[in-house]
Coordinates of C-alpha atoms and ligand atoms in Angstrom, one line a residue:
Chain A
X1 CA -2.1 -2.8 155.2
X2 CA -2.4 -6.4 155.1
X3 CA 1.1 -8.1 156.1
X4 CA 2.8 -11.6 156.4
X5 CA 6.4 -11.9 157.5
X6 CA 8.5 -15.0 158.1
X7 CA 10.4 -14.7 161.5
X8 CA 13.4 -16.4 162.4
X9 CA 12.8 -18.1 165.8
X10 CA 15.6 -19.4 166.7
X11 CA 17.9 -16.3 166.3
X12 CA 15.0 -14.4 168.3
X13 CA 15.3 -17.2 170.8
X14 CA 19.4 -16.6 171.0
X15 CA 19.2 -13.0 170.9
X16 CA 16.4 -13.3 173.9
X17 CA 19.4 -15.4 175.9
X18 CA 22.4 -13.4 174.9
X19 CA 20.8 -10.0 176.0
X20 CA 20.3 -11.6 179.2
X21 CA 24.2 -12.6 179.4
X22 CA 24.9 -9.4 178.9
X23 CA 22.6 -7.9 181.7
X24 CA 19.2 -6.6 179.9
X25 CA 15.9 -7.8 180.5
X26 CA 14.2 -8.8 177.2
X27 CA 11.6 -10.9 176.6
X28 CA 10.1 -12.8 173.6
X29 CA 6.6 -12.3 171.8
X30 CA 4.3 -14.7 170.3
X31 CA 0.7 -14.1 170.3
X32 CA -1.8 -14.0 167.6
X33 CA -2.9 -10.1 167.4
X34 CA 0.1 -8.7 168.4
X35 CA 0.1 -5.8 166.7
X36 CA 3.0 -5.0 164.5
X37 CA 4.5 -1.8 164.4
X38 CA 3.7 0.4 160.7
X39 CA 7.4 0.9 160.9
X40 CA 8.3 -2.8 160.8
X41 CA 5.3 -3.2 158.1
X42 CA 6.4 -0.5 155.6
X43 CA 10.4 -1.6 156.1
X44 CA 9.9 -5.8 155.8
X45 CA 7.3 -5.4 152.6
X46 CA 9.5 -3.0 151.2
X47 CA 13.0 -4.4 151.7
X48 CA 12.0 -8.0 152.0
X49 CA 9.4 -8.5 149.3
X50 CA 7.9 -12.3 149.3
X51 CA 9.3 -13.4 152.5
X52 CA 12.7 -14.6 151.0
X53 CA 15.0 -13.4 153.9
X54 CA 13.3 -14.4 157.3
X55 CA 13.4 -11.7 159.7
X56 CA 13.8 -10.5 163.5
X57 CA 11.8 -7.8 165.2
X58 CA 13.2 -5.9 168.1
X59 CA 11.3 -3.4 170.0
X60 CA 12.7 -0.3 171.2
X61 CA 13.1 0.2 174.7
X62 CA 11.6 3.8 176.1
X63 CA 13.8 4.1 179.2
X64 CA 16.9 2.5 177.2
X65 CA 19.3 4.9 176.9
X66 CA 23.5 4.5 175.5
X67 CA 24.9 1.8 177.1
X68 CA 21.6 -0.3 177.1
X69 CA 21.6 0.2 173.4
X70 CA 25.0 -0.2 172.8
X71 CA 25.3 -3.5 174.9
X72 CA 21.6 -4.4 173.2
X73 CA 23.6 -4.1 169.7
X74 CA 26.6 -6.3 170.8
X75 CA 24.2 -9.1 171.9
X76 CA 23.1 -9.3 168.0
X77 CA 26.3 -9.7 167.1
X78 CA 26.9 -12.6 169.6
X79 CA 23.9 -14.4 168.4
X80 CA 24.9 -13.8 164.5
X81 CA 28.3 -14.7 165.3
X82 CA 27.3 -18.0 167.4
X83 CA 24.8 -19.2 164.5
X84 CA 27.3 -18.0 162.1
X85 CA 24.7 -16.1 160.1
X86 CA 24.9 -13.4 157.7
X87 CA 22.4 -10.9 158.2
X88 CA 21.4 -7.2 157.1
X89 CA 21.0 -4.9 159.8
X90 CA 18.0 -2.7 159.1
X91 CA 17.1 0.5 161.4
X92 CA 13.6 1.9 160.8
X93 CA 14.0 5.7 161.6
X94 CA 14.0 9.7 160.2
X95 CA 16.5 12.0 160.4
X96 CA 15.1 15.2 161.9
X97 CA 11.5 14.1 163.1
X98 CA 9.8 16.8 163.3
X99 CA 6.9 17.0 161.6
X100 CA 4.0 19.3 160.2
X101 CA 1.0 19.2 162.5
X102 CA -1.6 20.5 160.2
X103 CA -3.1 18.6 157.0
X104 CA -0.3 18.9 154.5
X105 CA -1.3 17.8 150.5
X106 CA 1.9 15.7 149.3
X107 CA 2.9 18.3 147.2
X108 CA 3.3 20.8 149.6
X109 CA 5.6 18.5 151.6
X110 CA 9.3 20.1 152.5
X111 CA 11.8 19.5 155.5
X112 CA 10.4 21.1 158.7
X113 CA 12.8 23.7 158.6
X114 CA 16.4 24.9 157.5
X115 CA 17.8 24.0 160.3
X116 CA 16.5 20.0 160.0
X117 CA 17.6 20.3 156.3
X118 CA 21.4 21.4 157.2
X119 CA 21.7 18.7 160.1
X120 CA 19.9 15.9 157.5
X121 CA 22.6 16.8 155.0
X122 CA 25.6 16.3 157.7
X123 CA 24.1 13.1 158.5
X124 CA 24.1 12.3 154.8
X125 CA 27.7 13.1 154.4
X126 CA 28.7 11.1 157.0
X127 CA 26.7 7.9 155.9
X128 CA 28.1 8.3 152.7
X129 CA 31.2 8.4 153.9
X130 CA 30.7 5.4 156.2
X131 CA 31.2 6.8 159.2
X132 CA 28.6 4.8 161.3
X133 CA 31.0 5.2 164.7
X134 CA 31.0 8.6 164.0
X135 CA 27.3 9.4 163.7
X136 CA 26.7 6.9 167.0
X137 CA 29.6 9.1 168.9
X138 CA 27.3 11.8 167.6
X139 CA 23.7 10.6 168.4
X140 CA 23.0 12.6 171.4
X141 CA 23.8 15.8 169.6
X142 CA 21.8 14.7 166.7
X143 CA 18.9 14.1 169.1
X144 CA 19.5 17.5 171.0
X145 CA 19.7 19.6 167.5
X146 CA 16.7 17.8 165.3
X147 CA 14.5 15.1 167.0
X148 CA 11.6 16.0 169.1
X149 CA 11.9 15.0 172.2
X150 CA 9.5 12.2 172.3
X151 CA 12.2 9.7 173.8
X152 CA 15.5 10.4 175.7
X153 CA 17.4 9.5 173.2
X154 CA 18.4 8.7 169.0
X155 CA 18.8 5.2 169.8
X156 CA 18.9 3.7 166.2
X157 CA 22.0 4.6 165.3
X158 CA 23.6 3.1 168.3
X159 CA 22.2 -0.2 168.0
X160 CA 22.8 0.1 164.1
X161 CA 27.2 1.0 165.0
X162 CA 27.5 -1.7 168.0
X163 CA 25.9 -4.4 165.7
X164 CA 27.7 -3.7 162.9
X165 CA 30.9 -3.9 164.8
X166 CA 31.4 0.0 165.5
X167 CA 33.4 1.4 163.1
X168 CA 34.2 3.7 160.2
X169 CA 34.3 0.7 157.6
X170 CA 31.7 1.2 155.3
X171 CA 31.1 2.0 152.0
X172 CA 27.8 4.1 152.2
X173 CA 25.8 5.2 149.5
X174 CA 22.2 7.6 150.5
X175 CA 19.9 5.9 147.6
X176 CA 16.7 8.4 148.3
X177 CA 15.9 11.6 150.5
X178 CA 12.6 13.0 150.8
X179 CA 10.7 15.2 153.2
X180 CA 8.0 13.2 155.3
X181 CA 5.5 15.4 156.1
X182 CA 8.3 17.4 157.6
X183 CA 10.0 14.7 158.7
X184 CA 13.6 14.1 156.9
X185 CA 13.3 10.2 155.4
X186 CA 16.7 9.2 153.6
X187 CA 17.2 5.4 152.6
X188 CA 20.6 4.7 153.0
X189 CA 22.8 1.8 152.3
X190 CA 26.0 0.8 154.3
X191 CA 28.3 -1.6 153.4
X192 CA 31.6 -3.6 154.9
X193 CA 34.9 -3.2 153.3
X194 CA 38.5 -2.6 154.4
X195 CA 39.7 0.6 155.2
X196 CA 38.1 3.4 156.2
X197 CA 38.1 7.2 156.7
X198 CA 39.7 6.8 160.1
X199 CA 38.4 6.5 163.3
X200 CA 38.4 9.0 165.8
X201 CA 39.8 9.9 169.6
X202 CA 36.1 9.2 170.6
X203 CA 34.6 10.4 174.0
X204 CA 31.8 8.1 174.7
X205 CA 32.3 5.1 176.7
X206 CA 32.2 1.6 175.0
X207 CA 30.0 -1.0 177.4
X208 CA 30.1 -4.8 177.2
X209 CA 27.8 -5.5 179.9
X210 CA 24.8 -3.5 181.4
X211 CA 25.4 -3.9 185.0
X212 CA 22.2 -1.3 185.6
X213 CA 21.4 2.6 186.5
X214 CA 24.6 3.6 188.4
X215 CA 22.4 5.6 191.1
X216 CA 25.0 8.1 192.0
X217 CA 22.3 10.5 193.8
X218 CA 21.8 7.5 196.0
X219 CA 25.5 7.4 196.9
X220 CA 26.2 10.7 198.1
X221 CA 28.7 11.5 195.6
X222 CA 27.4 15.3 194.9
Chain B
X1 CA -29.9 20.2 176.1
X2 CA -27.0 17.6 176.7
X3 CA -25.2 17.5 179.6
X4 CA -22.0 16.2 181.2
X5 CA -23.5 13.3 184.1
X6 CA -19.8 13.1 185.7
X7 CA -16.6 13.1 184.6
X8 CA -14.2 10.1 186.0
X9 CA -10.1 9.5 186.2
X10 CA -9.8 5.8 185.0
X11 CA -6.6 4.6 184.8
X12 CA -5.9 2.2 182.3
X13 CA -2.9 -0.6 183.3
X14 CA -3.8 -3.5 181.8
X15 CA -3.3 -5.2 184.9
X16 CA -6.7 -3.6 185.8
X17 CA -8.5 -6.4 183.4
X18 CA -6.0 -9.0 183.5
X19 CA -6.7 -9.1 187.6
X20 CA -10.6 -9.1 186.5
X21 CA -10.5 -12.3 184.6
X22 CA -13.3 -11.0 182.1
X23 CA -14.0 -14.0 179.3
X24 CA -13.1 -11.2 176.8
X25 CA -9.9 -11.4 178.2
X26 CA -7.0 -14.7 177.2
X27 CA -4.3 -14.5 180.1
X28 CA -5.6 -16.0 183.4
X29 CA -5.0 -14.3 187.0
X30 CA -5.1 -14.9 190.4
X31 CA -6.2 -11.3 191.1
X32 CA -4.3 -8.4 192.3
X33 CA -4.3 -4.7 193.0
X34 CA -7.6 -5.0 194.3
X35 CA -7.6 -1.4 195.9
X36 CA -7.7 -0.3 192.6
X37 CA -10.7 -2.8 191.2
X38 CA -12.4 -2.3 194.2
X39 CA -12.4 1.0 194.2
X40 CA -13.2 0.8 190.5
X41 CA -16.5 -1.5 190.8
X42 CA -18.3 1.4 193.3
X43 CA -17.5 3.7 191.1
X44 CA -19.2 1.4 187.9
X45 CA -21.9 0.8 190.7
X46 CA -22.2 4.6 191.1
X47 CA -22.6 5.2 187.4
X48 CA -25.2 2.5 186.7
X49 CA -27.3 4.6 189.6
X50 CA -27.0 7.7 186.3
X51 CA -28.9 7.9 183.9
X52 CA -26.3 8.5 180.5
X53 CA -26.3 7.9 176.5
X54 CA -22.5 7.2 176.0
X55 CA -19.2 7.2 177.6
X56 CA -16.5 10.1 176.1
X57 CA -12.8 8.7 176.7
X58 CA -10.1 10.6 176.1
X59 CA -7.1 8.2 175.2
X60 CA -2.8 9.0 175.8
X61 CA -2.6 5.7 173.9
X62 CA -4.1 6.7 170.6
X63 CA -1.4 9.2 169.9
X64 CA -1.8 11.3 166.9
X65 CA 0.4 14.0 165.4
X66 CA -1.6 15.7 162.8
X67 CA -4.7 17.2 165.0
X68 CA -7.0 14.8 167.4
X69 CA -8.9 12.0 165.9
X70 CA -12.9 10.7 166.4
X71 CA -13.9 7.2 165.8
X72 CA -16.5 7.9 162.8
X73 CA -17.9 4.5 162.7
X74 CA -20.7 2.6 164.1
X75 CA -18.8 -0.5 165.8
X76 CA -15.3 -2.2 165.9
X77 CA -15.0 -5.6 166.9
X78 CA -11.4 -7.1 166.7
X79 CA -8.9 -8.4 169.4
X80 CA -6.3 -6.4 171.3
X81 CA -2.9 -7.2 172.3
X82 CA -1.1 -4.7 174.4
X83 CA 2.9 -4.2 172.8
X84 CA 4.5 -3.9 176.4
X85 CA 2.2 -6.0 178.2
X86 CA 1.1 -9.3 175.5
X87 CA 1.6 -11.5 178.4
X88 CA -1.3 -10.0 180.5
X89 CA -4.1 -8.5 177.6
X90 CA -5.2 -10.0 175.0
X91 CA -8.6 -8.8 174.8
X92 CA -11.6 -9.4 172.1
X93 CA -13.5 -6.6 172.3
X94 CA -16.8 -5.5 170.4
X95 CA -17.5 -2.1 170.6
X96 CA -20.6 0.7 169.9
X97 CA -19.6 4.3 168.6
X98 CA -21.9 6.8 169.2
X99 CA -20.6 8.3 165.8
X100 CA -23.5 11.1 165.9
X101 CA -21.7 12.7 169.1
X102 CA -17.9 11.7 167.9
X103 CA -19.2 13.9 164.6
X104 CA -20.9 16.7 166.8
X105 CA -17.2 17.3 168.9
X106 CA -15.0 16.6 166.0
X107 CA -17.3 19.6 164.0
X108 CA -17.0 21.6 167.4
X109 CA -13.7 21.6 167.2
X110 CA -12.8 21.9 164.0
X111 CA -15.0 25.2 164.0
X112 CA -13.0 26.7 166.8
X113 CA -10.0 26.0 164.6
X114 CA -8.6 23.1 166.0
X115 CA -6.8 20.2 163.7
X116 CA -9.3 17.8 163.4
X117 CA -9.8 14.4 161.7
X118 CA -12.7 11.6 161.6
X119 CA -11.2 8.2 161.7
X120 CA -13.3 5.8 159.0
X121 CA -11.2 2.8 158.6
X122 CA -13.0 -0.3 159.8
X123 CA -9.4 -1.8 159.9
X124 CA -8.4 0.3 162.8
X125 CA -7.7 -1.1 166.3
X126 CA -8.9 0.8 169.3
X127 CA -6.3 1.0 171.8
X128 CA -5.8 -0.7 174.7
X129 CA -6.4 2.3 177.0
X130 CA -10.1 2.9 175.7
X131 CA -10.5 -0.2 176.4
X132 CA -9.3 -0.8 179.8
X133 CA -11.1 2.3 181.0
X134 CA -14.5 1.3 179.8
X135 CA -14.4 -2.3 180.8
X136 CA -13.5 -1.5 184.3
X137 CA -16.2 1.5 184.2
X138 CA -19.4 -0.5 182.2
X139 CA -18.2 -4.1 182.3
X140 CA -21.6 -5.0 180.2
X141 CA -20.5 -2.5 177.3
X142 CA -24.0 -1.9 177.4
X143 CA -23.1 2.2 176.9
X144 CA -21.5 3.7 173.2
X145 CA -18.7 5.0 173.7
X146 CA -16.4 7.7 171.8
X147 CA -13.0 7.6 172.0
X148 CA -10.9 10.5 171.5
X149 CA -7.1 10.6 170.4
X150 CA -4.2 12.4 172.4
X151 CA -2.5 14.8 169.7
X152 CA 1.3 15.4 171.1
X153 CA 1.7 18.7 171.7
X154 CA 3.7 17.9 174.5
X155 CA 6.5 16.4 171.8
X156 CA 6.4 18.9 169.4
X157 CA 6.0 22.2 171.9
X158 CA 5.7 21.6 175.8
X159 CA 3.4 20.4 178.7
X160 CA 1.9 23.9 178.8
X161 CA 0.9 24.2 175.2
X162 CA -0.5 20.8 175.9
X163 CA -2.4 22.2 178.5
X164 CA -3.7 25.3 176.8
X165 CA -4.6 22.9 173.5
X166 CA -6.4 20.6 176.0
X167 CA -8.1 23.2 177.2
X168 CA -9.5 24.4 174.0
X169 CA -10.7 20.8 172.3
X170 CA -12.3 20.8 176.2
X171 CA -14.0 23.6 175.3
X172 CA -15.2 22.5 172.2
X173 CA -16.4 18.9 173.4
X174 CA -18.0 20.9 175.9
X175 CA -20.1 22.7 173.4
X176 CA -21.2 20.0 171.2
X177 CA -22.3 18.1 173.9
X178 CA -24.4 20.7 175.5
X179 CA -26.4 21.5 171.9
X180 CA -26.6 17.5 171.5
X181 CA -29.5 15.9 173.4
X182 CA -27.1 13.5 175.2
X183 CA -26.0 12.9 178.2
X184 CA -22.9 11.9 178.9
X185 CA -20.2 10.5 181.0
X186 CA -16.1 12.1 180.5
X187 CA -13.6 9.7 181.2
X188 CA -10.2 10.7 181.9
X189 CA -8.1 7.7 180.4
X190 CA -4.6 7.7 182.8
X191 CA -2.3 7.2 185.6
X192 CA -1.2 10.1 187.3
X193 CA 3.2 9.8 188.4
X194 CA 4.2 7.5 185.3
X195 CA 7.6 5.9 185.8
X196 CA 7.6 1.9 185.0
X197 CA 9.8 -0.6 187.0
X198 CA 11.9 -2.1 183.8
X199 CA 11.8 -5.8 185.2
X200 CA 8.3 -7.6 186.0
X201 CA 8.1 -10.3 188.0
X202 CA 7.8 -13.6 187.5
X203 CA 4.3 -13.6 188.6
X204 CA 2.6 -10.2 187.6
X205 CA 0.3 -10.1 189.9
X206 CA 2.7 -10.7 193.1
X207 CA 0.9 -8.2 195.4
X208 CA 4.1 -8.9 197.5
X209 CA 6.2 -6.6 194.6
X210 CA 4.4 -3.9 194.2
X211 CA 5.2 -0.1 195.1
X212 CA 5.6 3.7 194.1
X213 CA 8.5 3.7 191.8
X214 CA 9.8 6.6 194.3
X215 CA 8.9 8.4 197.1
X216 CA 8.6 12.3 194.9
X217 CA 6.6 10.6 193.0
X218 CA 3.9 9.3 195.8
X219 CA 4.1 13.2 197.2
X220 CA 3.3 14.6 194.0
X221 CA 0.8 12.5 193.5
X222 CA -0.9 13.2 197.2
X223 CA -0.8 16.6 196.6
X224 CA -2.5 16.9 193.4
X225 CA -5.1 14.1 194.9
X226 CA -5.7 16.4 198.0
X227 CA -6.0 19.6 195.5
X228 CA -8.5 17.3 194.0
X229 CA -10.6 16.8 197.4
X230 CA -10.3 20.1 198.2
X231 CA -11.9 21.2 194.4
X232 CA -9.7 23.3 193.6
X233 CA -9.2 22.3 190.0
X234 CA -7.6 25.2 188.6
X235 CA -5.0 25.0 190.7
X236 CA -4.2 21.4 189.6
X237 CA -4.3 22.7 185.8
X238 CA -2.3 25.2 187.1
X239 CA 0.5 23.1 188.5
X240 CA 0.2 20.6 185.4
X241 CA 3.5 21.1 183.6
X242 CA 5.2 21.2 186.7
X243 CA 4.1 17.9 187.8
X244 CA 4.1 16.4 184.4
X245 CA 7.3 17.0 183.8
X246 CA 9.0 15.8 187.3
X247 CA 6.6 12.7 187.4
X248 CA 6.9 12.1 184.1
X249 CA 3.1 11.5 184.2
X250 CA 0.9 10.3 182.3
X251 CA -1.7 13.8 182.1
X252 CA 1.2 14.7 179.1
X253 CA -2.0 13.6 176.9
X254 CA -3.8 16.3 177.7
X255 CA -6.8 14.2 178.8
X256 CA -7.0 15.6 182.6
X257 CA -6.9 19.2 181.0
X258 CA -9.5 18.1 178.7
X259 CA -12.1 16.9 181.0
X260 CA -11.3 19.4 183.9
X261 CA -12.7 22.3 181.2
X262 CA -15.2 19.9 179.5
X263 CA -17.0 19.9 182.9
X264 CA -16.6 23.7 183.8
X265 CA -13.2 23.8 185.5
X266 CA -15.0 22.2 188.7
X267 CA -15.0 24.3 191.8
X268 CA -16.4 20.8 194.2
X269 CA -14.5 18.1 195.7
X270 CA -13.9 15.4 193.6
X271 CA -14.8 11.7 194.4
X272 CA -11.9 9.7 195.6
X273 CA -12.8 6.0 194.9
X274 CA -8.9 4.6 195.5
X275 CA -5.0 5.0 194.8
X276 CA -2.2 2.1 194.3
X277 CA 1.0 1.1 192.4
X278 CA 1.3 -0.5 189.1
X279 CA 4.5 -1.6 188.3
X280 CA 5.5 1.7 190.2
X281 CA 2.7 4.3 188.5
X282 CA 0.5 5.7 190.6
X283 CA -2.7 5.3 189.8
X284 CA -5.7 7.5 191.7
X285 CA -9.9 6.4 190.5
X286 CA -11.6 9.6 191.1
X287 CA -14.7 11.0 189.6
X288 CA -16.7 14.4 190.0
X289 CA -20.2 14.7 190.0
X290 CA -22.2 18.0 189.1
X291 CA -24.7 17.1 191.1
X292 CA -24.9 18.2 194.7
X293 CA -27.6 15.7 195.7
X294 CA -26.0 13.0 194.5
X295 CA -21.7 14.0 195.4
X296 CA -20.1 11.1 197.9
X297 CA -17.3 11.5 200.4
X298 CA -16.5 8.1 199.2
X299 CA -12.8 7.8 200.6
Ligands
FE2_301 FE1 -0.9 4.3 179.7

């Protein structure tokens, strides 16, 4: 699919410095041929038709995992904050990922299995709801019940809840759900407003800097 | 009759082409990990000495979910830039399909059941792993090659399903080749104990930097090496999930699997040409040769 996106340097350049502040290693891209990812493709043409909004790419880290995320999330939020930008936050992922692995015609296309289909639904509920802090306190379960195991972790949501301030104070409204090739796709909208469902006694940590594996093997504390 | 020449492990860091400086190639280095190039350019040396039709590479970085993949045309000519490592390949590469034998394995294996699909879109980009593999094997590209992609069992089942799907599209390959009238080179596209460092240096090719990422890692890796010298492959297939799983290694594609069965499960010690650290992989050159006459101690 040909492509053409607009990319907004400078806050790439920011968000490069401020991850460092807060302890990752990142880096910035710009060489002709780098290949863009299909998911960045089919989300920018879709969402951003014509270029009007420019844009910022971030990569997914493999052997990120919560508080790299988390902390990766807060340093958007410095950057929009310090160039006192408005921004949408957009996360290119399923729900349950698992897919069909044999030729499927698009009519014959369903959610993997009932299990995926009752998880996707919860999800649904809870976006709709707005509860984004909930579903990130949730991610690892998520990942553990319906994504394949191809990384450690549902990342997405966790960057999506600590840039968007991590809370339950959205409106959300799930505009389309459809099975991909298994896969559960939903396009979902969140929005800010005052007021929320309530937040909960949460058991995940909250991280403001990533000070690195904590090695505990390596101190002799088992 | 076709027939299998040799089969080769030929790990594929990007580093391997970077430290070249090939003109095909944008990032300038000062050189590095010269174990593994060394080691790389007797075996090249070694294959020019063979007389072969085209190179088969089996890819982990052409990852497909929906059955394995063959290239089904004649060339591809584009550039490519690796996602984790831009800074060190950048490579414009212009590349010969032997489409006839890519047809003849993808019809193998589609007959034996297997998911299957030919891969006809001139817009596609061949991945960076094909591509390190055959530069540092044929430097002149002067050999088709055919690529092969790396369906994930491992996500969607486990390292020995892998295995036992390797196995089969091994099979099949196997087959075609041997009722084509080529001959052919396997190439096992990989490193063998996969885990990265997260930070790079500020010079990438800082021989002063490098090592194993840890030490289980290295001792996994020496034992499957001296399984390898030893020949006794079906006790490294054996052993597979076990060591793919606490190495997190790269033979998750299935490619190892694929060759070992492609080439008869072989039952003779294995070439070693060379074994180092990149970025804290370890990476091992090895090749087997069916031929008794011809079989080095090389290392
Ligand atoms: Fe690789």
């Amino acid at each position: 699919m040909p492509y053409k996106f607009k990319m907004d340097t400078e806050f790439a350049q920011s968000y490069h410095e401020n991850c460092g502040k807060r302890g990752l290693h990142s880096r910035t891209i710009a060489y002709d041929g780098f290949p863009i990812d299909t998911g960045s493709v089919v989300a920018l043409s879709l969402l951003n038709p014509g270029n009007r909004i420019p844009a910022c790419i971030v990569s997914s880290n493999v052997y990120a995992n919560r508080a790299e995320s988390i902390v990766f999330g807060k340093a958007a939020r410095d950057t929009l904050e310090a160039q006192g930008k408005k921004a949408v936050i957009v996360v290119v992922a399923s729900l349950s990922n698992r897919m069909f692995t044999k030729h499927l015609e698009p009519g014959e296309d369903r959610i993997h299995s009932a299990k995926d289909e009752e998880w996707n639904q919860k999800i649904m509920q809870f976006f709709s709801e707005g509860r984004l802090e909930d579903l990130s306190q949730l991610s690892r379960e998520i990942h553990g019940q319906i994504r394949v195991q191809k990384v450690v972790a549902y990342k997405p949501v966790w960057w999506m809840a600590a840039t968007m301030g991590q809370s339950n104070n959205y409106s959300g409204e799930v505009l389309a759900y459809a099975a991909l090739h298994g896969a559960g796709g939903a396009v979902i909208q969140l929005t800010p407003r005052i007021g929320s469902v309530g937040d909960k006694e949460f058991d995940e940590d909250d991280v403001d800097i990533f000070t690195g594996d904590r090695n505990v093997l390596d101190k002799g504390m088992i | 009759m076709g027939e299998i020449v040799a089969g080769c492990i030929a790990p594929h860091p990007p580093h391997m082409v970077y430290a070249d400086n090939p003109e095909q190639n944008e990032p300038h280095s000062e050189g590095g990990w010269e174990t593994l190039r060394w080691g790389y350019a007797k075996l090249a040396k070694k294959l020019q000495t063979l007389d072969y039709d085209a190179i088969v590479i089996f890819t982990p970085h052409w990852q497909t979910y929906v059955g394995t993949h063959f290239l089904g045309l004649p060339k591809f000519k584009s550039k490519s830039v690796d996602p984790i490592f831009p800074n060190l390949f950048r490579f414009n590469y212009d590349i010969d399909v032997d489409v006839e034998l890519s047809r003849a394995m993808h019809d193998a294996a589609k007959d034996a059941g297997i998911v299957t699909m030919m891969m006809e879109n001139q817009d596609f980009r061949i991945d960076y792993g094909t591509i390190v593999s055959a530069h540092m094997l044929n430097s002149e590209w002067d050999k088709p090659v055919v690529p092969i992609s790396s369906n994930r069992n491992r996500h969607y089942y486990s390292v020995e399903v892998m295995n036992e799907q390797a196995r089969a599209l091994g099979r099949a390959c196997r087959e075609a080749i041997l009722a084509s009238d080529k001959r052919v080179v396997l190439v096992s596209s990989h490193s063998l104990s996969h885990r990265h460092f997260t930070v790079e240096s500020p010079l990438p090719e800082d021989m002063s930097k490098q090592h194993i990422y840890n030490h289980s890692n290295y001792v996994w890796d020496m034992k499957l090496i001296d399984l390898m010298r030893q020949g006794k492959m079906n006790e490294v297939i054996d052993l597979m999930p076990e060591f793919t799983e606490q190495t997190i290694a790269e033979t998750d594609s299935g490619s190892f699997t694929w060759m070992m069965e492609a080439m008869g499960m072989p039952d003779y010690p294995a070439e070693i040409y060379g074994y180092q650290s990149v970025i804290g992989t370890g990476n091992v050159i090895a090749a087997w040769d069916p031929n008794p006459d011809t079989r080095e101690v090389v290392l």
